[in-house]
Amino acid sequence: MKQFTVSPIKSALKATISVPPDKSISHRSIIISSIANGRTEIKNFLPASDCLNTLKIMQQLGVEISCCNNYESVTVYGKGFHSFSEPKNILNCGNSGTTMRLMSGLLSAHSFLSILTGDDSLLSRPMGRVIEPLTLMGAKISGREHNTKAPIVITAGVLHGINYEMPISSAQVKSAIMLAALYAKGETKIIEKEKSRDHTERMLSAFGATIQYDKNEIIIGSEQRLEAQNLFIPGDISSAAFFMAATSIIPGSEMVLQKVLVNPTRSGIINVLKKMGAKVEVTNKKDISGEPVADICITANELNAIEVKGSTIPLLIDEIPILCIIMAQAKGKSLIKDAKELRFKESDRLKTMACVLRKLSVEVNELEDGLEINGLNGEPFKINYSIEWPSHFDHRIAMSVAIAALKANEPLNIPGAEWISTSFPDFEKIINKLQMAAV
Ligand code: S3P
C-alpha cells in the first residue's frame, strides 16, 4: 500500500482553491453524449481513474472520443441510440460503482453480449439493486451469486417501461433505469422515498429528452432523441467538502472554493456545517450546463454537535466520512442515523470510520445504520498506537484521515493513498501546498 504522510498544520489556513471537476457529472457527460446525435465538447472533465474507466468503456463500444490537454477538453462524437457495437473484450469498471450501474442500464437495451467487471471492492458491492428492475423491464441480465454481484452479463434486450418504487434511495439505480427507459417501449415511472442526486434528470433534459421530474417522481417517455450539447463540469462539492472540513476544524482559517456545484441534491454538507456553527457563504451563483454553480466562502468558528438523519442523508451521502471528522472536533455528542447505505460503498464506511475515529482517540459507538460520535471540542486528535488502522481504506476514507492529520498531535502515515486518485488525483499536491503556505 502506498503511504502518504501528513503533518499537523502550523497555522490557520488562508487560501483560494479550485477543486477537481464533479465525478458524477463527468461520468454522465460521457455516457449521455455517447448516445446523443452530434459532437459534444466537454470542458473541465475529471481525469480520475473512475471517470476514465467510463470513457474507455465507451471507446470499447465503438464511440469516437478525443481528448486533449490531460482531458481538459474531451470531444465525444455521438451517433445516436443505436451506434454501439459488441465489445471484443470484457468491460472493466475498476473501482467505479457509477460506471457499473449506469452502464448496466444502457447495455440492457443492446442485443449483444457485454460483461461488466471491476476490482475486489466493486465485486463485493450489491448489484441486485440494478439487476432486479432491469429484469422487470425485459433485460436479459445476470450476475454472480444468484444475480446479486458482478461480474454482470448482459445478452439481449427488448425493453418495456415500468412503474418502479425504489426500495432504497440511489441515484445510480435510478439512472440505470432512466437510461434503459430511453430505449423502452412505453413510459417509465420511478418513485424514490428520499430524493437522491438528480444529475441524470438534468443532463437528459439539457440534451432534449422528454422527462418530468418533480420532488421524488420521474416520468420518462419512450422514442426519445438526444442532441449534442457543449458542457462545462463544475467543481465537485464532495471534493470541496474536505477543504470545508479542514477550514472549519482549524481555528482562524478562511477559504474560498471556486466554481463548486451547489445542486440542492448534493449540498447537504453546507447546511449541516452552518447548523454546527461554521460560517459558510455561497456567492456568485450561476447556472452552468443545467447545474447551479457558486463560490463557497467558509470561515472557522466554534462547532456544536448535530444529529443528521432521514432525508438529509442522500444529500450528503459521500460526505459522511469527512463529516465524522468534523463531528469529532465539535462540542458534544453527534449522531448519524438512517445511513445503512454507507455499508455498501467502496468500503463499509460506518465500520471503517468507527475504526479510524478510535485510532484518533475519539469515543464512537457504531450503530447498525449510523454512528454516535463524542466530539473533542477542538482538542487535537491523539494517535492511539494500540489500535490498528482499518484493513481497507477507500478514497474518501484516506482523504478524511489526511484532513484529520492536519489537526493531530503528530505526523500521520496514511495507508491506501493510491485510492485517492479514483476521485481526486491532485489531493496530495493541494495538501502539500497548504502545508507550505502555513509555515
Ligand atoms: C453516485 C451516487 C451515489 C454516490 C456515488 C455516486 C452517482 O450513490 O454515493 O458516489 O454518481 O450517481 P447512490 O447510488 O447510493 O446514490
Short mmCIF file of N, CA and C in Angstrom, two decimals, residues 56-156:
data_model
loop_
_atom_site.label_atom_id
_atom_site.label_comp_id
_atom_site.label_asym_id
_atom_site.label_seq_id
_atom_site.Cartn_x
_atom_site.Cartn_y
_atom_site.Cartn_z
N LYS A 56 -13.18 4.80 -21.29
CA LYS A 56 -12.58 3.67 -22.03
C LYS A 56 -13.66 2.67 -22.46
N ILE A 57 -14.65 2.46 -21.59
CA ILE A 57 -15.72 1.51 -21.94
C ILE A 57 -16.49 2.02 -23.16
N MET A 58 -16.77 3.33 -23.20
CA MET A 58 -17.46 3.88 -24.36
C MET A 58 -16.63 3.67 -25.63
N GLN A 59 -15.30 3.84 -25.50
CA GLN A 59 -14.44 3.61 -26.68
C GLN A 59 -14.49 2.13 -27.08
N GLN A 60 -14.53 1.22 -26.08
CA GLN A 60 -14.63 -0.22 -26.41
C GLN A 60 -15.93 -0.53 -27.15
N LEU A 61 -16.95 0.29 -26.89
CA LEU A 61 -18.25 0.07 -27.56
C LEU A 61 -18.29 0.75 -28.92
N GLY A 62 -17.17 1.36 -29.31
CA GLY A 62 -17.08 1.93 -30.65
C GLY A 62 -17.36 3.42 -30.75
N VAL A 63 -17.48 4.11 -29.61
CA VAL A 63 -17.75 5.56 -29.67
C VAL A 63 -16.43 6.29 -29.89
N GLU A 64 -16.45 7.27 -30.80
CA GLU A 64 -15.24 8.05 -31.07
C GLU A 64 -15.13 9.18 -30.04
N ILE A 65 -14.03 9.18 -29.29
CA ILE A 65 -13.84 10.21 -28.25
C ILE A 65 -12.40 10.71 -28.37
N SER A 66 -12.23 12.03 -28.45
CA SER A 66 -10.85 12.54 -28.47
C SER A 66 -10.63 13.44 -27.26
N CYS A 67 -9.40 13.40 -26.74
CA CYS A 67 -9.11 14.13 -25.51
C CYS A 67 -7.88 14.98 -25.73
N CYS A 68 -7.88 16.24 -25.22
CA CYS A 68 -6.62 16.99 -25.27
C CYS A 68 -6.32 17.67 -23.94
N ASN A 69 -5.05 18.08 -23.79
CA ASN A 69 -4.57 18.74 -22.57
C ASN A 69 -4.94 18.00 -21.30
N ASN A 70 -4.50 16.76 -21.18
CA ASN A 70 -4.80 15.96 -19.99
C ASN A 70 -6.30 15.99 -19.67
N TYR A 71 -7.13 15.77 -20.71
CA TYR A 71 -8.60 15.68 -20.59
C TYR A 71 -9.26 17.02 -20.24
N GLU A 72 -8.52 18.11 -20.34
CA GLU A 72 -9.08 19.45 -20.08
C GLU A 72 -10.29 19.65 -21.02
N SER A 73 -10.14 19.10 -22.23
CA SER A 73 -11.25 19.16 -23.18
C SER A 73 -11.43 17.76 -23.80
N VAL A 74 -12.64 17.24 -23.71
CA VAL A 74 -12.94 15.91 -24.25
C VAL A 74 -14.06 16.09 -25.29
N THR A 75 -13.85 15.53 -26.48
CA THR A 75 -14.89 15.65 -27.51
C THR A 75 -15.47 14.27 -27.81
N VAL A 76 -16.79 14.19 -27.74
CA VAL A 76 -17.48 12.91 -27.98
C VAL A 76 -18.30 13.07 -29.26
N TYR A 77 -18.10 12.13 -30.20
CA TYR A 77 -18.84 12.17 -31.46
C TYR A 77 -19.98 11.15 -31.36
N GLY A 78 -21.13 11.60 -30.86
CA GLY A 78 -22.26 10.70 -30.65
C GLY A 78 -22.99 10.40 -31.94
N LYS A 79 -23.43 9.14 -32.06
CA LYS A 79 -24.16 8.77 -33.30
C LYS A 79 -25.54 8.22 -32.97
N GLY A 80 -26.07 8.63 -31.83
CA GLY A 80 -27.44 8.23 -31.51
C GLY A 80 -27.55 6.96 -30.71
N PHE A 81 -28.79 6.54 -30.48
CA PHE A 81 -29.09 5.43 -29.57
C PHE A 81 -28.54 4.08 -30.01
N HIS A 82 -28.43 3.88 -31.33
CA HIS A 82 -28.11 2.51 -31.78
C HIS A 82 -26.75 2.42 -32.44
N SER A 83 -25.78 3.13 -31.87
CA SER A 83 -24.48 3.20 -32.53
C SER A 83 -23.41 2.31 -31.90
N PHE A 84 -23.73 1.60 -30.81
CA PHE A 84 -22.71 0.77 -30.17
C PHE A 84 -22.49 -0.52 -30.94
N SER A 85 -21.26 -1.03 -30.87
CA SER A 85 -21.03 -2.37 -31.42
C SER A 85 -20.57 -3.29 -30.29
N GLU A 86 -20.73 -4.61 -30.52
CA GLU A 86 -20.40 -5.57 -29.46
C GLU A 86 -18.92 -5.43 -29.08
N PRO A 87 -18.63 -5.27 -27.77
CA PRO A 87 -17.22 -5.13 -27.37
C PRO A 87 -16.48 -6.46 -27.53
N LYS A 88 -15.18 -6.36 -27.93
CA LYS A 88 -14.40 -7.60 -28.15
C LYS A 88 -14.01 -8.23 -26.83
N ASN A 89 -13.97 -7.41 -25.78
CA ASN A 89 -13.44 -7.90 -24.51
C ASN A 89 -14.40 -7.51 -23.38
N ILE A 90 -14.11 -8.01 -22.17
CA ILE A 90 -14.92 -7.62 -21.02
C ILE A 90 -14.71 -6.12 -20.74
N LEU A 91 -15.69 -5.51 -20.06
CA LEU A 91 -15.65 -4.07 -19.77
C LEU A 91 -15.28 -3.91 -18.30
N ASN A 92 -14.14 -3.28 -18.04
CA ASN A 92 -13.65 -3.20 -16.66
C ASN A 92 -13.98 -1.85 -16.05
N CYS A 93 -14.83 -1.87 -15.02
CA CYS A 93 -15.28 -0.63 -14.37
C CYS A 93 -14.34 -0.24 -13.23
N GLY A 94 -13.31 -1.05 -12.95
CA GLY A 94 -12.36 -0.72 -11.87
C GLY A 94 -13.06 -0.63 -10.53
N ASN A 95 -12.94 0.52 -9.88
CA ASN A 95 -13.50 0.74 -8.53
C ASN A 95 -14.86 1.46 -8.61
N SER A 96 -15.34 1.71 -9.83
CA SER A 96 -16.45 2.65 -10.01
C SER A 96 -17.85 2.03 -10.08
N GLY A 97 -18.59 2.20 -8.99
CA GLY A 97 -19.98 1.74 -8.93
C GLY A 97 -20.85 2.49 -9.92
N THR A 98 -20.58 3.78 -10.11
CA THR A 98 -21.39 4.58 -11.04
C THR A 98 -21.24 4.01 -12.45
N THR A 99 -20.00 3.68 -12.85
CA THR A 99 -19.80 3.12 -14.20
C THR A 99 -20.59 1.82 -14.34
N MET A 100 -20.43 0.93 -13.36
CA MET A 100 -21.06 -0.38 -13.50
C MET A 100 -22.59 -0.28 -13.53
N ARG A 101 -23.15 0.52 -12.65
CA ARG A 101 -24.62 0.55 -12.57
C ARG A 101 -25.22 1.30 -13.75
N LEU A 102 -24.65 2.44 -14.12
CA LEU A 102 -25.23 3.18 -15.25
C LEU A 102 -25.05 2.40 -16.56
N MET A 103 -23.88 1.78 -16.73
CA MET A 103 -23.65 1.02 -17.97
C MET A 103 -24.54 -0.21 -18.03
N SER A 104 -24.88 -0.80 -16.87
CA SER A 104 -25.81 -1.95 -16.89
C SER A 104 -27.14 -1.52 -17.49
N GLY A 105 -27.61 -0.34 -17.11
CA GLY A 105 -28.89 0.16 -17.65
C GLY A 105 -28.81 0.34 -19.14
N LEU A 106 -27.75 0.99 -19.58
CA LEU A 106 -27.62 1.30 -21.01
C LEU A 106 -27.43 0.03 -21.85
N LEU A 107 -26.57 -0.88 -21.36
CA LEU A 107 -26.28 -2.08 -22.16
C LEU A 107 -27.45 -3.06 -22.17
N SER A 108 -28.33 -2.96 -21.17
CA SER A 108 -29.51 -3.83 -21.13
C SER A 108 -30.40 -3.64 -22.37
N ALA A 109 -30.26 -2.50 -23.01
CA ALA A 109 -31.09 -2.22 -24.19
C ALA A 109 -30.41 -2.66 -25.48
N HIS A 110 -29.23 -3.31 -25.36
CA HIS A 110 -28.48 -3.69 -26.56
C HIS A 110 -28.42 -5.20 -26.73
N SER A 111 -28.67 -5.65 -27.94
CA SER A 111 -28.76 -7.09 -28.18
C SER A 111 -27.43 -7.68 -28.57
N PHE A 112 -26.43 -7.50 -27.74
CA PHE A 112 -25.16 -8.19 -27.93
C PHE A 112 -24.62 -8.55 -26.56
N LEU A 113 -23.56 -9.37 -26.55
CA LEU A 113 -23.01 -9.81 -25.27
C LEU A 113 -22.10 -8.73 -24.69
N SER A 114 -22.38 -8.37 -23.43
CA SER A 114 -21.43 -7.50 -22.73
C SER A 114 -21.25 -8.01 -21.31
N ILE A 115 -20.02 -7.93 -20.82
CA ILE A 115 -19.69 -8.41 -19.47
C ILE A 115 -19.02 -7.27 -18.72
N LEU A 116 -19.61 -6.90 -17.59
CA LEU A 116 -19.05 -5.81 -16.78
C LEU A 116 -18.39 -6.39 -15.54
N THR A 117 -17.13 -6.01 -15.31
CA THR A 117 -16.45 -6.47 -14.11
C THR A 117 -15.79 -5.29 -13.40
N GLY A 118 -15.07 -5.57 -12.30
CA GLY A 118 -14.43 -4.49 -11.56
C GLY A 118 -13.40 -5.03 -10.60
N ASP A 119 -12.88 -4.16 -9.70
CA ASP A 119 -11.87 -4.60 -8.75
C ASP A 119 -12.55 -5.34 -7.58
N ASP A 120 -11.76 -5.79 -6.60
CA ASP A 120 -12.31 -6.59 -5.50
C ASP A 120 -13.42 -5.84 -4.76
N SER A 121 -13.23 -4.54 -4.55
CA SER A 121 -14.24 -3.76 -3.83
C SER A 121 -15.56 -3.76 -4.63
N LEU A 122 -15.47 -3.50 -5.92
CA LEU A 122 -16.69 -3.43 -6.73
C LEU A 122 -17.36 -4.81 -6.85
N LEU A 123 -16.53 -5.87 -6.89
CA LEU A 123 -17.10 -7.22 -7.00
C LEU A 123 -17.85 -7.62 -5.72
N SER A 124 -17.60 -6.90 -4.63
CA SER A 124 -18.30 -7.26 -3.39
C SER A 124 -19.53 -6.37 -3.16
N ARG A 125 -19.78 -5.40 -4.02
CA ARG A 125 -20.90 -4.47 -3.79
C ARG A 125 -22.21 -4.99 -4.39
N PRO A 126 -23.35 -4.58 -3.82
CA PRO A 126 -24.63 -5.14 -4.28
C PRO A 126 -25.02 -4.68 -5.68
N MET A 127 -25.32 -5.63 -6.55
CA MET A 127 -25.74 -5.32 -7.92
C MET A 127 -27.17 -5.80 -8.19
N GLY A 128 -27.75 -6.55 -7.23
CA GLY A 128 -29.14 -6.99 -7.38
C GLY A 128 -30.06 -5.77 -7.53
N ARG A 129 -29.67 -4.67 -6.91
CA ARG A 129 -30.48 -3.45 -6.97
C ARG A 129 -30.64 -2.89 -8.39
N VAL A 130 -29.71 -3.19 -9.31
CA VAL A 130 -29.94 -2.80 -10.72
C VAL A 130 -30.45 -3.98 -11.54
N ILE A 131 -29.97 -5.19 -11.20
CA ILE A 131 -30.37 -6.36 -11.99
C ILE A 131 -31.90 -6.56 -11.89
N GLU A 132 -32.45 -6.38 -10.67
CA GLU A 132 -33.90 -6.61 -10.48
C GLU A 132 -34.78 -5.70 -11.34
N PRO A 133 -34.66 -4.35 -11.22
CA PRO A 133 -35.55 -3.52 -12.05
C PRO A 133 -35.30 -3.68 -13.55
N LEU A 134 -34.04 -3.91 -13.95
CA LEU A 134 -33.77 -4.06 -15.38
C LEU A 134 -34.39 -5.35 -15.91
N THR A 135 -34.39 -6.40 -15.06
CA THR A 135 -35.05 -7.66 -15.45
C THR A 135 -36.55 -7.41 -15.61
N LEU A 136 -37.13 -6.62 -14.69
CA LEU A 136 -38.56 -6.30 -14.81
C LEU A 136 -38.86 -5.58 -16.12
N MET A 137 -37.87 -4.85 -16.64
CA MET A 137 -38.06 -4.11 -17.90
C MET A 137 -37.87 -5.02 -19.12
N GLY A 138 -37.45 -6.26 -18.89
CA GLY A 138 -37.29 -7.21 -20.01
C GLY A 138 -35.84 -7.49 -20.36
N ALA A 139 -34.90 -6.97 -19.57
CA ALA A 139 -33.49 -7.20 -19.89
C ALA A 139 -33.09 -8.63 -19.60
N LYS A 140 -32.14 -9.14 -20.39
CA LYS A 140 -31.55 -10.47 -20.12
C LYS A 140 -30.21 -10.17 -19.45
N ILE A 141 -30.26 -10.10 -18.14
CA ILE A 141 -29.10 -9.66 -17.38
C ILE A 141 -28.92 -10.59 -16.18
N SER A 142 -27.69 -11.01 -15.94
CA SER A 142 -27.49 -11.87 -14.77
C SER A 142 -26.15 -11.53 -14.12
N GLY A 143 -25.98 -12.03 -12.90
CA GLY A 143 -24.75 -11.74 -12.17
C GLY A 143 -24.40 -12.89 -11.25
N ARG A 144 -23.20 -12.82 -10.71
CA ARG A 144 -22.69 -13.84 -9.80
C ARG A 144 -23.54 -13.86 -8.53
N GLU A 145 -23.43 -14.96 -7.78
CA GLU A 145 -24.15 -15.13 -6.51
C GLU A 145 -25.65 -14.82 -6.66
N HIS A 146 -26.31 -15.62 -7.51
CA HIS A 146 -27.76 -15.51 -7.73
C HIS A 146 -28.17 -14.09 -8.13
N ASN A 147 -27.46 -13.52 -9.05
CA ASN A 147 -27.80 -12.21 -9.61
C ASN A 147 -27.71 -11.06 -8.60
N THR A 148 -26.76 -11.18 -7.68
CA THR A 148 -26.62 -10.09 -6.70
C THR A 148 -25.28 -9.37 -6.82
N LYS A 149 -24.31 -9.96 -7.53
CA LYS A 149 -22.97 -9.37 -7.57
C LYS A 149 -22.43 -9.39 -9.00
N ALA A 150 -21.41 -8.55 -9.22
CA ALA A 150 -20.70 -8.56 -10.51
C ALA A 150 -19.67 -9.69 -10.51
N PRO A 151 -19.15 -10.14 -11.63
CA PRO A 151 -19.42 -9.67 -12.99
C PRO A 151 -20.91 -9.79 -13.38
N ILE A 152 -21.30 -8.84 -14.20
CA ILE A 152 -22.67 -8.81 -14.74
C ILE A 152 -22.59 -9.17 -16.23
N VAL A 153 -23.50 -10.05 -16.64
CA VAL A 153 -23.52 -10.48 -18.05
C VAL A 153 -24.85 -10.04 -18.65
N ILE A 154 -24.77 -9.36 -19.79
CA ILE A 154 -25.99 -8.89 -20.46
C ILE A 154 -25.96 -9.46 -21.88
N THR A 155 -27.09 -10.07 -22.29
CA THR A 155 -27.06 -10.70 -23.61
C THR A 155 -28.01 -10.07 -24.62
N ALA A 156 -29.12 -9.56 -24.18
CA ALA A 156 -30.07 -9.05 -25.17
C ALA A 156 -31.06 -8.16 -24.46
#
